[in-house]
């Protein structure tokens, strides 16, 4: 029987590319995100390769998370792989100038949203005595950079939760690991800069950034290892990047 993967944030970037690669490699896919038009479009595209189901919910909405996941049809109810990917940065301001709504968004989505989705799925994995949780962190969870404050804090929390989940779920034979990307060219900067496309494009100026497919490829590698192999933690930079602030720009 094919394995089933649930991917949060599948409407864009890393999540969308991951859905594509897993669909082509015989996984049944549960696509999650808020933008229903994109979910429907991707479902149509991937249905050529595999069975696909969509769930539209905001990860901040506790009730919606639990209701959506418990509404899954029988054929999708055994979740083998959870990709906790939904998340974004909102703003890039100093601590003294930060916007409280941005802070709430990052903590509510990147940390609490990841927890809600995990909490809705972990009992199924415990019952199955198997499962694999892949948490998408960031280099912002390994280092802090100027004006990164709350985004970095949210991703440090993901790093801590990744370690904590691996410890607590060890007794049930559940695999837990994280991937921490550096600069990936997605809608990430557009969201961070609230639709300022020019400012977002400048982030990648003169840099051959990672593409979402590069991370998706690594996620596929991680989940397709033999079951006794658990890749616990990976940091992935583009070659042109050495840390959040050290970049070789060819301009
Ligand atoms: P994108 O902006 O391209 O994708 C973000 C995804 O998250 C979208 O599918 C969006 O779906 C979903 N999402 C955002 N907010 C919510 C919400 N409240 N409820 C449900 N889904 C939500 O960015 P990336 O693909 O780059 O980001 C994916 C992950 O990778 C994030 O966790 C990000 O922090 C991390 N990351 C990104 C890096 C980069 O440089 N791009 C580097 C390191 C880590 P929708 O809007 O439809 O709900
Ligand atoms: C995204 C990478 O450096 O903008 O998580 O924080 S960075």
PDB file of C-alpha atoms and ligand atoms in Angstrom:
ATOM      1  CA  UNK A   1       0.000   0.000   0.000  1.00  0.00           C
ATOM      2  CA  UNK A   2       1.209   3.516  -0.799  1.00  0.00           C
ATOM      3  CA  UNK A   3       2.269   5.752   2.071  1.00  0.00           C
ATOM      4  CA  UNK A   4       0.316   8.904   2.870  1.00  0.00           C
ATOM      5  CA  UNK A   5       1.982  12.274   3.445  1.00  0.00           C
ATOM      6  CA  UNK A   6       0.263  15.332   4.904  1.00  0.00           C
ATOM      7  CA  UNK A   7       1.974  18.572   3.906  1.00  0.00           C
ATOM      8  CA  UNK A   8       1.125  21.916   5.486  1.00  0.00           C
ATOM      9  CA  UNK A   9       1.788  25.015   3.410  1.00  0.00           C
ATOM     10  CA  UNK A  10       1.365  23.067   0.184  1.00  0.00           C
ATOM     11  CA  UNK A  11       0.007  26.030  -1.798  1.00  0.00           C
ATOM     12  CA  UNK A  12       3.412  27.586  -2.425  1.00  0.00           C
ATOM     13  CA  UNK A  13       7.189  27.255  -2.288  1.00  0.00           C
ATOM     14  CA  UNK A  14       8.768  24.362  -0.414  1.00  0.00           C
ATOM     15  CA  UNK A  15       5.466  22.671   0.456  1.00  0.00           C
ATOM     16  CA  UNK A  16       4.202  22.740  -3.115  1.00  0.00           C
ATOM     17  CA  UNK A  17       7.481  21.371  -4.499  1.00  0.00           C
ATOM     18  CA  UNK A  18       7.437  18.642  -1.829  1.00  0.00           C
ATOM     19  CA  UNK A  19       3.901  17.656  -2.788  1.00  0.00           C
ATOM     20  CA  UNK A  20       5.020  17.329  -6.404  1.00  0.00           C
ATOM     21  CA  UNK A  21       8.032  15.126  -5.702  1.00  0.00           C
ATOM     22  CA  UNK A  22       6.224  12.889  -3.205  1.00  0.00           C
ATOM     23  CA  UNK A  23       3.234  12.493  -5.552  1.00  0.00           C
ATOM     24  CA  UNK A  24       5.565  11.319  -8.306  1.00  0.00           C
ATOM     25  CA  UNK A  25       7.110   8.831  -5.883  1.00  0.00           C
ATOM     26  CA  UNK A  26       3.952   6.949  -4.992  1.00  0.00           C
ATOM     27  CA  UNK A  27       2.841   8.803  -1.887  1.00  0.00           C
ATOM     28  CA  UNK A  28      -0.834   9.622  -1.442  1.00  0.00           C
ATOM     29  CA  UNK A  29      -0.933  13.311  -0.615  1.00  0.00           C
ATOM     30  CA  UNK A  30      -2.981  15.457   1.748  1.00  0.00           C
ATOM     31  CA  UNK A  31      -2.456  19.057   0.658  1.00  0.00           C
ATOM     32  CA  UNK A  32      -3.057  21.743   3.294  1.00  0.00           C
ATOM     33  CA  UNK A  33      -3.154  25.529   3.061  1.00  0.00           C
ATOM     34  CA  UNK A  34      -5.596  28.418   3.201  1.00  0.00           C
ATOM     35  CA  UNK A  35      -5.798  29.281  -0.509  1.00  0.00           C
ATOM     36  CA  UNK A  36      -8.456  26.910  -1.800  1.00  0.00           C
ATOM     37  CA  UNK A  37      -7.996  27.821  -5.473  1.00  0.00           C
ATOM     38  CA  UNK A  38      -4.339  26.787  -5.292  1.00  0.00           C
ATOM     39  CA  UNK A  39      -5.185  23.589  -3.419  1.00  0.00           C
ATOM     40  CA  UNK A  40      -7.716  22.665  -6.126  1.00  0.00           C
ATOM     41  CA  UNK A  41      -5.285  23.455  -8.936  1.00  0.00           C
ATOM     42  CA  UNK A  42      -2.481  21.390  -7.381  1.00  0.00           C
ATOM     43  CA  UNK A  43      -4.848  18.529  -6.652  1.00  0.00           C
ATOM     44  CA  UNK A  44      -5.811  18.484 -10.333  1.00  0.00           C
ATOM     45  CA  UNK A  45      -2.153  18.472 -11.389  1.00  0.00           C
ATOM     46  CA  UNK A  46      -1.070  15.713  -8.985  1.00  0.00           C
ATOM     47  CA  UNK A  47      -4.090  13.469  -9.515  1.00  0.00           C
ATOM     48  CA  UNK A  48      -2.358  12.266 -12.662  1.00  0.00           C
ATOM     49  CA  UNK A  49       0.175  10.504 -10.411  1.00  0.00           C
ATOM     50  CA  UNK A  50      -1.560   9.617  -7.161  1.00  0.00           C
ATOM     51  CA  UNK A  51      -4.587   9.961  -4.884  1.00  0.00           C
ATOM     52  CA  UNK A  52      -4.854  13.491  -3.525  1.00  0.00           C
ATOM     53  CA  UNK A  53      -7.057  15.074  -0.906  1.00  0.00           C
ATOM     54  CA  UNK A  54      -7.135  18.719   0.203  1.00  0.00           C
ATOM     55  CA  UNK A  55      -7.732  20.345   3.585  1.00  0.00           C
ATOM     56  CA  UNK A  56      -8.182  24.086   3.807  1.00  0.00           C
ATOM     57  CA  UNK A  57      -7.539  25.539   7.241  1.00  0.00           C
ATOM     58  CA  UNK A  58      -5.561  28.237   8.987  1.00  0.00           C
ATOM     59  CA  UNK A  59      -3.009  26.550  11.281  1.00  0.00           C
ATOM     60  CA  UNK A  60      -3.718  29.292  13.866  1.00  0.00           C
ATOM     61  CA  UNK A  61      -7.302  28.086  14.202  1.00  0.00           C
ATOM     62  CA  UNK A  62      -7.129  25.250  16.741  1.00  0.00           C
ATOM     63  CA  UNK A  63     -10.710  24.108  16.138  1.00  0.00           C
ATOM     64  CA  UNK A  64     -10.318  24.125  12.345  1.00  0.00           C
ATOM     65  CA  UNK A  65      -7.066  22.140  12.571  1.00  0.00           C
ATOM     66  CA  UNK A  66      -8.614  19.347  14.656  1.00  0.00           C
ATOM     67  CA  UNK A  67     -11.911  19.282  12.737  1.00  0.00           C
ATOM     68  CA  UNK A  68     -10.177  19.203   9.346  1.00  0.00           C
ATOM     69  CA  UNK A  69      -7.810  16.403  10.281  1.00  0.00           C
ATOM     70  CA  UNK A  70     -10.546  14.330  11.866  1.00  0.00           C
ATOM     71  CA  UNK A  71     -12.683  14.795   8.726  1.00  0.00           C
ATOM     72  CA  UNK A  72     -10.179  12.958   6.533  1.00  0.00           C
ATOM     73  CA  UNK A  73     -11.730  10.173   4.485  1.00  0.00           C
ATOM     74  CA  UNK A  74     -10.862   6.623   5.591  1.00  0.00           C
ATOM     75  CA  UNK A  75      -8.437   6.130   2.694  1.00  0.00           C
ATOM     76  CA  UNK A  76      -6.325   9.048   3.963  1.00  0.00           C
ATOM     77  CA  UNK A  77      -6.702   8.524   7.691  1.00  0.00           C
ATOM     78  CA  UNK A  78      -3.425   6.627   8.204  1.00  0.00           C
ATOM     79  CA  UNK A  79      -0.788   9.349   7.970  1.00  0.00           C
ATOM     80  CA  UNK A  80       2.736   8.014   7.540  1.00  0.00           C
ATOM     81  CA  UNK A  81       4.546  11.292   6.977  1.00  0.00           C
ATOM     82  CA  UNK A  82       3.772  14.746   8.366  1.00  0.00           C
ATOM     83  CA  UNK A  83       5.652  17.648   6.816  1.00  0.00           C
ATOM     84  CA  UNK A  84       5.284  20.604   9.201  1.00  0.00           C
ATOM     85  CA  UNK A  85       6.122  23.289   6.667  1.00  0.00           C
ATOM     86  CA  UNK A  86       3.489  26.067   6.904  1.00  0.00           C
ATOM     87  CA  UNK A  87       5.077  29.262   8.118  1.00  0.00           C
ATOM     88  CA  UNK A  88       6.475  32.622   7.180  1.00  0.00           C
ATOM     89  CA  UNK A  89       8.355  35.658   8.416  1.00  0.00           C
ATOM     90  CA  UNK A  90       6.225  38.772   8.873  1.00  0.00           C
ATOM     91  CA  UNK A  91       8.291  41.951   8.817  1.00  0.00           C
ATOM     92  CA  UNK A  92      12.008  42.573   9.377  1.00  0.00           C
ATOM     93  CA  UNK A  93      12.157  45.226  12.062  1.00  0.00           C
ATOM     94  CA  UNK A  94      14.217  45.917  15.154  1.00  0.00           C
ATOM     95  CA  UNK A  95      12.782  44.776  18.462  1.00  0.00           C
ATOM     96  CA  UNK A  96      11.978  48.423  19.327  1.00  0.00           C
ATOM     97  CA  UNK A  97      10.076  48.997  16.078  1.00  0.00           C
ATOM     98  CA  UNK A  98       8.441  45.585  15.703  1.00  0.00           C
ATOM     99  CA  UNK A  99       4.738  45.329  14.902  1.00  0.00           C
ATOM    100  CA  UNK A 100       2.770  43.373  17.503  1.00  0.00           C
ATOM    101  CA  UNK A 101       0.526  41.835  14.845  1.00  0.00           C
ATOM    102  CA  UNK A 102       3.604  40.523  13.023  1.00  0.00           C
ATOM    103  CA  UNK A 103       4.885  39.026  16.267  1.00  0.00           C
ATOM    104  CA  UNK A 104       1.541  37.346  16.921  1.00  0.00           C
ATOM    105  CA  UNK A 105       1.424  35.983  13.360  1.00  0.00           C
ATOM    106  CA  UNK A 106       4.885  34.419  13.574  1.00  0.00           C
ATOM    107  CA  UNK A 107       4.388  32.868  16.983  1.00  0.00           C
ATOM    108  CA  UNK A 108       0.839  31.725  16.219  1.00  0.00           C
ATOM    109  CA  UNK A 109       1.669  30.229  12.805  1.00  0.00           C
ATOM    110  CA  UNK A 110       5.260  29.020  13.044  1.00  0.00           C
ATOM    111  CA  UNK A 111       5.091  27.688  16.608  1.00  0.00           C
ATOM    112  CA  UNK A 112       1.519  27.192  17.794  1.00  0.00           C
ATOM    113  CA  UNK A 113       0.253  26.137  14.346  1.00  0.00           C
ATOM    114  CA  UNK A 114       2.975  23.503  14.080  1.00  0.00           C
ATOM    115  CA  UNK A 115       2.022  22.270  17.551  1.00  0.00           C
ATOM    116  CA  UNK A 116      -1.719  22.073  16.780  1.00  0.00           C
ATOM    117  CA  UNK A 117      -1.190  20.093  13.565  1.00  0.00           C
ATOM    118  CA  UNK A 118       1.276  17.769  15.300  1.00  0.00           C
ATOM    119  CA  UNK A 119      -1.073  17.252  18.239  1.00  0.00           C
ATOM    120  CA  UNK A 120      -3.887  16.299  15.852  1.00  0.00           C
ATOM    121  CA  UNK A 121      -1.753  13.691  14.080  1.00  0.00           C
ATOM    122  CA  UNK A 122       0.576  12.261  16.744  1.00  0.00           C
ATOM    123  CA  UNK A 123      -2.146  10.093  18.401  1.00  0.00           C
ATOM    124  CA  UNK A 124      -2.701   8.336  15.054  1.00  0.00           C
ATOM    125  CA  UNK A 125       1.048   7.707  14.737  1.00  0.00           C
ATOM    126  CA  UNK A 126       1.236   6.394  18.300  1.00  0.00           C
ATOM    127  CA  UNK A 127      -1.611   4.000  17.562  1.00  0.00           C
ATOM    128  CA  UNK A 128       0.120   2.861  14.361  1.00  0.00           C
ATOM    129  CA  UNK A 129       3.472   2.621  16.228  1.00  0.00           C
ATOM    130  CA  UNK A 130       5.053   4.288  13.206  1.00  0.00           C
ATOM    131  CA  UNK A 131       5.221   7.634  11.506  1.00  0.00           C
ATOM    132  CA  UNK A 132       7.639  10.296  10.422  1.00  0.00           C
ATOM    133  CA  UNK A 133       7.472  13.990  11.307  1.00  0.00           C
ATOM    134  CA  UNK A 134       9.630  16.371   9.292  1.00  0.00           C
ATOM    135  CA  UNK A 135       9.754  19.867  10.776  1.00  0.00           C
ATOM    136  CA  UNK A 136      10.810  22.683   8.486  1.00  0.00           C
ATOM    137  CA  UNK A 137      12.898  24.995  10.632  1.00  0.00           C
ATOM    138  CA  UNK A 138      15.362  27.525   9.266  1.00  0.00           C
ATOM    139  CA  UNK A 139      18.902  28.757   9.712  1.00  0.00           C
ATOM    140  CA  UNK A 140      16.992  31.381  11.736  1.00  0.00           C
ATOM    141  CA  UNK A 141      16.478  28.574  14.250  1.00  0.00           C
ATOM    142  CA  UNK A 142      20.225  28.038  14.524  1.00  0.00           C
ATOM    143  CA  UNK A 143      21.469  31.627  14.545  1.00  0.00           C
ATOM    144  CA  UNK A 144      20.066  35.097  15.181  1.00  0.00           C
ATOM    145  CA  UNK A 145      20.503  38.069  12.852  1.00  0.00           C
ATOM    146  CA  UNK A 146      19.740  41.791  13.217  1.00  0.00           C
ATOM    147  CA  UNK A 147      16.000  42.523  12.915  1.00  0.00           C
ATOM    148  CA  UNK A 148      15.262  38.791  12.786  1.00  0.00           C
ATOM    149  CA  UNK A 149      14.258  38.760  16.489  1.00  0.00           C
ATOM    150  CA  UNK A 150      10.778  37.160  16.639  1.00  0.00           C
ATOM    151  CA  UNK A 151      11.111  35.126  13.429  1.00  0.00           C
ATOM    152  CA  UNK A 152      14.400  33.735  14.799  1.00  0.00           C
ATOM    153  CA  UNK A 153      12.724  33.049  18.155  1.00  0.00           C
ATOM    154  CA  UNK A 154       9.897  31.183  16.410  1.00  0.00           C
ATOM    155  CA  UNK A 155      12.352  29.027  14.473  1.00  0.00           C
ATOM    156  CA  UNK A 156      14.499  28.408  17.565  1.00  0.00           C
ATOM    157  CA  UNK A 157      11.258  27.117  19.083  1.00  0.00           C
ATOM    158  CA  UNK A 158      10.808  24.788  16.098  1.00  0.00           C
ATOM    159  CA  UNK A 159      14.363  23.521  16.653  1.00  0.00           C
ATOM    160  CA  UNK A 160      13.570  22.856  20.332  1.00  0.00           C
ATOM    161  CA  UNK A 161      10.256  21.194  19.519  1.00  0.00           C
ATOM    162  CA  UNK A 162      11.933  19.000  16.929  1.00  0.00           C
ATOM    163  CA  UNK A 163      14.338  17.691  19.577  1.00  0.00           C
ATOM    164  CA  UNK A 164      11.554  17.377  22.160  1.00  0.00           C
ATOM    165  CA  UNK A 165       9.251  15.460  19.807  1.00  0.00           C
ATOM    166  CA  UNK A 166      12.049  13.041  18.921  1.00  0.00           C
ATOM    167  CA  UNK A 167      12.639  12.329  22.619  1.00  0.00           C
ATOM    168  CA  UNK A 168       9.004  11.970  23.633  1.00  0.00           C
ATOM    169  CA  UNK A 169       8.006   9.879  20.612  1.00  0.00           C
ATOM    170  CA  UNK A 170      11.064   7.617  20.655  1.00  0.00           C
ATOM    171  CA  UNK A 171       9.220   4.962  22.670  1.00  0.00           C
ATOM    172  CA  UNK A 172       6.599   4.662  19.903  1.00  0.00           C
ATOM    173  CA  UNK A 173       9.044   4.129  17.045  1.00  0.00           C
ATOM    174  CA  UNK A 174       8.171   7.466  15.438  1.00  0.00           C
ATOM    175  CA  UNK A 175      10.854   9.229  13.421  1.00  0.00           C
ATOM    176  CA  UNK A 176      11.291  12.989  13.943  1.00  0.00           C
ATOM    177  CA  UNK A 177      13.734  15.268  12.177  1.00  0.00           C
ATOM    178  CA  UNK A 178      14.156  18.820  10.931  1.00  0.00           C
ATOM    179  CA  UNK A 179      15.495  20.544   7.869  1.00  0.00           C
ATOM    180  CA  UNK A 180      16.823  24.080   8.297  1.00  0.00           C
ATOM    181  CA  UNK A 181      17.154  25.896   4.976  1.00  0.00           C
ATOM    182  CA  UNK A 182      19.039  29.082   4.260  1.00  0.00           C
ATOM    183  CA  UNK A 183      17.833  31.330   1.472  1.00  0.00           C
ATOM    184  CA  UNK A 184      15.159  29.670  -0.690  1.00  0.00           C
ATOM    185  CA  UNK A 185      13.503  31.604  -3.518  1.00  0.00           C
ATOM    186  CA  UNK A 186       9.766  31.281  -2.801  1.00  0.00           C
ATOM    187  CA  UNK A 187       6.975  33.680  -1.845  1.00  0.00           C
ATOM    188  CA  UNK A 188       8.673  33.944   1.568  1.00  0.00           C
ATOM    189  CA  UNK A 189      10.178  37.428   1.038  1.00  0.00           C
ATOM    190  CA  UNK A 190       7.000  38.725  -0.596  1.00  0.00           C
ATOM    191  CA  UNK A 191       5.120  37.740   2.553  1.00  0.00           C
ATOM    192  CA  UNK A 192       7.859  39.099   4.834  1.00  0.00           C
ATOM    193  CA  UNK A 193       7.740  42.468   3.044  1.00  0.00           C
ATOM    194  CA  UNK A 194       3.927  42.502   2.771  1.00  0.00           C
ATOM    195  CA  UNK A 195       3.676  42.330  -1.003  1.00  0.00           C
ATOM    196  CA  UNK A 196       6.585  44.704  -1.785  1.00  0.00           C
ATOM    197  CA  UNK A 197       7.769  42.698  -4.795  1.00  0.00           C
ATOM    198  CA  UNK A 198      10.763  44.895  -5.529  1.00  0.00           C
ATOM    199  CA  UNK A 199      12.123  44.627  -1.994  1.00  0.00           C
ATOM    200  CA  UNK A 200      11.485  40.880  -2.060  1.00  0.00           C
ATOM    201  CA  UNK A 201      13.331  40.466  -5.370  1.00  0.00           C
ATOM    202  CA  UNK A 202      16.341  42.362  -3.958  1.00  0.00           C
ATOM    203  CA  UNK A 203      16.826  39.639  -1.338  1.00  0.00           C
ATOM    204  CA  UNK A 204      17.877  37.248  -4.115  1.00  0.00           C
ATOM    205  CA  UNK A 205      19.802  39.826  -6.144  1.00  0.00           C
ATOM    206  CA  UNK A 206      23.106  38.397  -7.406  1.00  0.00           C
ATOM    207  CA  UNK A 207      22.641  35.155  -5.469  1.00  0.00           C
ATOM    208  CA  UNK A 208      21.896  31.739  -6.850  1.00  0.00           C
ATOM    209  CA  UNK A 209      19.433  30.981  -4.066  1.00  0.00           C
ATOM    210  CA  UNK A 210      18.127  27.540  -3.242  1.00  0.00           C
ATOM    211  CA  UNK A 211      14.982  26.651  -5.163  1.00  0.00           C
ATOM    212  CA  UNK A 212      12.007  24.995  -3.450  1.00  0.00           C
ATOM    213  CA  UNK A 213      12.750  21.840  -5.474  1.00  0.00           C
ATOM    214  CA  UNK A 214      16.208  21.608  -3.826  1.00  0.00           C
ATOM    215  CA  UNK A 215      14.599  21.329  -0.385  1.00  0.00           C
ATOM    216  CA  UNK A 216      11.823  19.065  -1.666  1.00  0.00           C
ATOM    217  CA  UNK A 217      14.441  16.709  -3.061  1.00  0.00           C
ATOM    218  CA  UNK A 218      16.121  16.553   0.363  1.00  0.00           C
ATOM    219  CA  UNK A 219      12.774  15.961   2.079  1.00  0.00           C
ATOM    220  CA  UNK A 220      12.144  13.071  -0.305  1.00  0.00           C
ATOM    221  CA  UNK A 221      15.597  11.662   0.511  1.00  0.00           C
ATOM    222  CA  UNK A 222      14.925  11.990   4.256  1.00  0.00           C
ATOM    223  CA  UNK A 223      11.542  10.244   4.169  1.00  0.00           C
ATOM    224  CA  UNK A 224      12.674   7.483   1.817  1.00  0.00           C
ATOM    225  CA  UNK A 225      15.519   6.179   4.022  1.00  0.00           C
ATOM    226  CA  UNK A 226      15.054   2.697   5.446  1.00  0.00           C
ATOM    227  CA  UNK A 227      12.860   2.892   8.555  1.00  0.00           C
ATOM    228  CA  UNK A 228      15.750   2.331  10.996  1.00  0.00           C
ATOM    229  CA  UNK A 229      17.442   5.510   9.684  1.00  0.00           C
ATOM    230  CA  UNK A 230      16.285   8.841  11.139  1.00  0.00           C
ATOM    231  CA  UNK A 231      17.899  11.998   9.782  1.00  0.00           C
ATOM    232  CA  UNK A 232      17.533  14.205  12.829  1.00  0.00           C
ATOM    233  CA  UNK A 233      18.792  17.607  11.721  1.00  0.00           C
ATOM    234  CA  UNK A 234      20.008  19.140   8.488  1.00  0.00           C
ATOM    235  CA  UNK A 235      21.193  22.669   7.661  1.00  0.00           C
ATOM    236  CA  UNK A 236      21.109  23.523   3.954  1.00  0.00           C
ATOM    237  CA  UNK A 237      22.571  26.731   2.503  1.00  0.00           C
ATOM    238  CA  UNK A 238      22.938  27.868  -1.071  1.00  0.00           C
ATOM    239  CA  UNK A 239      26.641  27.780  -1.955  1.00  0.00           C
ATOM    240  CA  UNK A 240      26.620  31.583  -2.066  1.00  0.00           C
ATOM    241  CA  UNK A 241      25.580  31.790   1.597  1.00  0.00           C
ATOM    242  CA  UNK A 242      27.717  31.033   4.660  1.00  0.00           C
ATOM    243  CA  UNK A 243      25.408  32.367   7.392  1.00  0.00           C
ATOM    244  CA  UNK A 244      22.293  34.528   7.581  1.00  0.00           C
ATOM    245  CA  UNK A 245      24.439  37.613   6.984  1.00  0.00           C
ATOM    246  CA  UNK A 246      27.414  36.325   4.967  1.00  0.00           C
ATOM    247  CA  UNK A 247      26.504  36.194   1.297  1.00  0.00           C
ATOM    248  CA  UNK A 248      28.552  36.279  -1.884  1.00  0.00           C
ATOM    249  CA  UNK A 249      26.577  38.469  -4.272  1.00  0.00           C
ATOM    250  CA  UNK A 250      27.680  38.620  -7.912  1.00  0.00           C
ATOM    251  CA  UNK A 251      26.563  42.094  -8.874  1.00  0.00           C
TER     252      UNK A 251
HETATM  253  P1  LIG B   1       5.930  30.473   0.993  1.00  0.00           P
HETATM  254  O1  LIG B   1       5.454  31.820   1.421  1.00  0.00           O
HETATM  255  O2  LIG B   1       6.196  30.253  -0.458  1.00  0.00           O
HETATM  256  O3  LIG B   1       4.933  29.346   1.519  1.00  0.00           O
HETATM  257  C1  LIG B   1       4.382  29.405   2.812  1.00  0.00           C
HETATM  258  C2  LIG B   1       3.275  28.363   2.926  1.00  0.00           C
HETATM  259  O4  LIG B   1       2.783  28.379   4.266  1.00  0.00           O
HETATM  260  C3  LIG B   1       2.120  28.645   2.001  1.00  0.00           C
HETATM  261  O5  LIG B   1       1.707  27.461   1.384  1.00  0.00           O
HETATM  262  C4  LIG B   1       1.042  29.185   2.931  1.00  0.00           C
HETATM  263  O6  LIG B   1      -0.234  28.755   2.473  1.00  0.00           O
HETATM  264  C5  LIG B   1       1.369  28.457   4.240  1.00  0.00           C
HETATM  265  N1  LIG B   1       0.879  29.214   5.371  1.00  0.00           N
HETATM  266  C6  LIG B   1       1.293  30.431   5.802  1.00  0.00           C
HETATM  267  N2  LIG B   1       0.540  30.856   6.818  1.00  0.00           N
HETATM  268  C7  LIG B   1      -0.389  29.897   7.041  1.00  0.00           C
HETATM  269  C8  LIG B   1      -1.472  29.764   7.952  1.00  0.00           C
HETATM  270  N3  LIG B   1      -1.755  30.720   8.850  1.00  0.00           N
HETATM  271  N4  LIG B   1      -2.231  28.637   7.903  1.00  0.00           N
HETATM  272  C9  LIG B   1      -1.962  27.683   6.995  1.00  0.00           C
HETATM  273  N5  LIG B   1      -0.952  27.740   6.115  1.00  0.00           N
HETATM  274  C10 LIG B   1      -0.190  28.845   6.131  1.00  0.00           C
HETATM  275  O7  LIG B   1       7.268  30.214   1.836  1.00  0.00           O
HETATM  276  P2  LIG B   1       8.302  28.969   1.885  1.00  0.00           P
HETATM  277  O8  LIG B   1       7.897  27.875   1.012  1.00  0.00           O
HETATM  278  O9  LIG B   1       9.646  29.564   1.723  1.00  0.00           O
HETATM  279  O10 LIG B   1       8.145  28.583   3.425  1.00  0.00           O
HETATM  280  C11 LIG B   1       7.869  27.270   3.883  1.00  0.00           C
HETATM  281  C12 LIG B   1       8.581  27.056   5.202  1.00  0.00           C
HETATM  282  O11 LIG B   1       9.993  27.136   4.997  1.00  0.00           O
HETATM  283  C13 LIG B   1       8.255  28.090   6.284  1.00  0.00           C
HETATM  284  O12 LIG B   1       8.129  27.418   7.520  1.00  0.00           O
HETATM  285  C14 LIG B   1       9.481  28.996   6.285  1.00  0.00           C
HETATM  286  O13 LIG B   1       9.674  29.613   7.529  1.00  0.00           O
HETATM  287  C15 LIG B   1      10.562  27.988   5.972  1.00  0.00           C
HETATM  288  N6  LIG B   1      11.812  28.533   5.455  1.00  0.00           N
HETATM  289  C16 LIG B   1      11.833  29.286   4.316  1.00  0.00           C
HETATM  290  C17 LIG B   1      13.036  29.794   3.855  1.00  0.00           C
HETATM  291  C18 LIG B   1      13.139  30.665   2.649  1.00  0.00           C
HETATM  292  O14 LIG B   1      14.186  31.337   2.472  1.00  0.00           O
HETATM  293  N7  LIG B   1      12.153  30.702   1.768  1.00  0.00           N
HETATM  294  C19 LIG B   1      14.297  29.486   4.543  1.00  0.00           C
HETATM  295  C20 LIG B   1      14.142  28.705   5.732  1.00  0.00           C
HETATM  296  C21 LIG B   1      12.946  28.231   6.153  1.00  0.00           C
HETATM  297  P3  LIG B   1      -1.562  29.656   2.444  1.00  0.00           P
HETATM  298  O15 LIG B   1      -1.115  31.082   2.324  1.00  0.00           O
HETATM  299  O16 LIG B   1      -2.330  29.160   1.249  1.00  0.00           O
HETATM  300  O17 LIG B   1      -2.224  29.327   3.723  1.00  0.00           O
HETATM  301  C1  LIG B   2      14.334  32.004   6.113  1.00  0.00           C
HETATM  302  C2  LIG B   2      15.791  32.281   6.039  1.00  0.00           C
HETATM  303  O1  LIG B   2      17.627  33.944   6.698  1.00  0.00           O
HETATM  304  O2  LIG B   2      15.472  34.867   6.014  1.00  0.00           O
HETATM  305  O3  LIG B   2      14.013  31.246   7.225  1.00  0.00           O
HETATM  306  O4  LIG B   2      15.721  33.794   8.152  1.00  0.00           O
HETATM  307  S1  LIG B   2      16.162  33.777   6.771  1.00  0.00           S
END
